[in-house]
Amino acid sequence: MGSIGRMKVSDLASGGAPLFGERPAIELANTAYAVRGRAREGLAGVEQLAAWLRDMRARLVTPLADADLLGVGAQDLAVARALRDGIRALAAAAVRGASAPPEATAAVNAALAAVPSWRELIWGPSGTAPAAPAARVHRAARPVTAALAELADDAVTLFTGPELALLRACEGPGCRLFYVKHHARRAWCSPGCGNRARASRHYARTRLGASPPTRP
Ligand SMILES: [Zn+2]
C-alpha cells in the first residue's frame, strides 16, 4: 500500500476490474467486481489505483501525467475506495428504490468538498467562423485528487439526472456490476454475463426437465 516508486506507468499492474465503457462513476463502482461469483477488489493497492487511473485517463477531463500516477499514495487509495463504496451503496439503493445511506452521500460529498472548482468561459478567438462558447472546469488540487473529485462530480450527475432511471444492477449469476440500460434489449453488464446467464438457465432447465433414471 506504500508509494509506487520507480516504475514505468505502462508496467503498473491493474486490479483486473472490467472497463465496459460505462460513465466514469460507474466504472469506478465496478472496481468491486466478481470472477465466477467470487468477490474481487480491483483497487487492492496504490499500484492498482494508479493503473486504473491510467486506463481511464483518456476519458477524464482532469489531465493526469505519468508523474501524477506514480505519485498515487495511500490517502488517494482511501479516498478512491470510500468514494467507490459510496457510489456502490447509492447505486444499490437507487435500483431498489430505497433511500440513500447517509454515509454514502457523505463519501461522495467529501471527495467533492476537498477540491474547490470553478468554470471558465471560453469564447473565441475570432476567426473566419465564430467559435462556439465553451466551459472549462478548473479544480484547485493536485491532479489525482482533482480526478477523484471529477469522478464524484460524475456520480452527482448520474444520481440527479435522467440516467438514474436507467441504472441497473447486473443480474448475471454472481455479478456485482452496475450499468446504464441505454438499449431496451440490454439485460446484462456485458455479453459475457449474458452468455453465462443463458448457460446456467439452460443447465437448470435440462436438469429439471430430465426424466429420472428408470430401472430395467
Ligand atoms: Zn454482469
mmCIF file of C-alpha atoms and ligand atoms in Angstrom, residues 170 175 189 193, ligand 1:
data_model
loop_
_atom_site.group_PDB
_atom_site.id
_atom_site.type_symbol
_atom_site.label_atom_id
_atom_site.label_comp_id
_atom_site.label_asym_id
_atom_site.label_seq_id
_atom_site.Cartn_x
_atom_site.Cartn_y
_atom_site.Cartn_z
ATOM 1 C CA CYS A 170 -26.484 -6.780 -13.477
ATOM 2 C CA CYS A 175 -22.188 -10.498 -10.887
ATOM 3 C CA CYS A 189 -23.426 -5.652 -17.863
ATOM 4 C CA CYS A 193 -22.556 -12.154 -18.370
HETATM 5 ZN ZN ZN B 1 -22.792 -8.828 -15.133
#
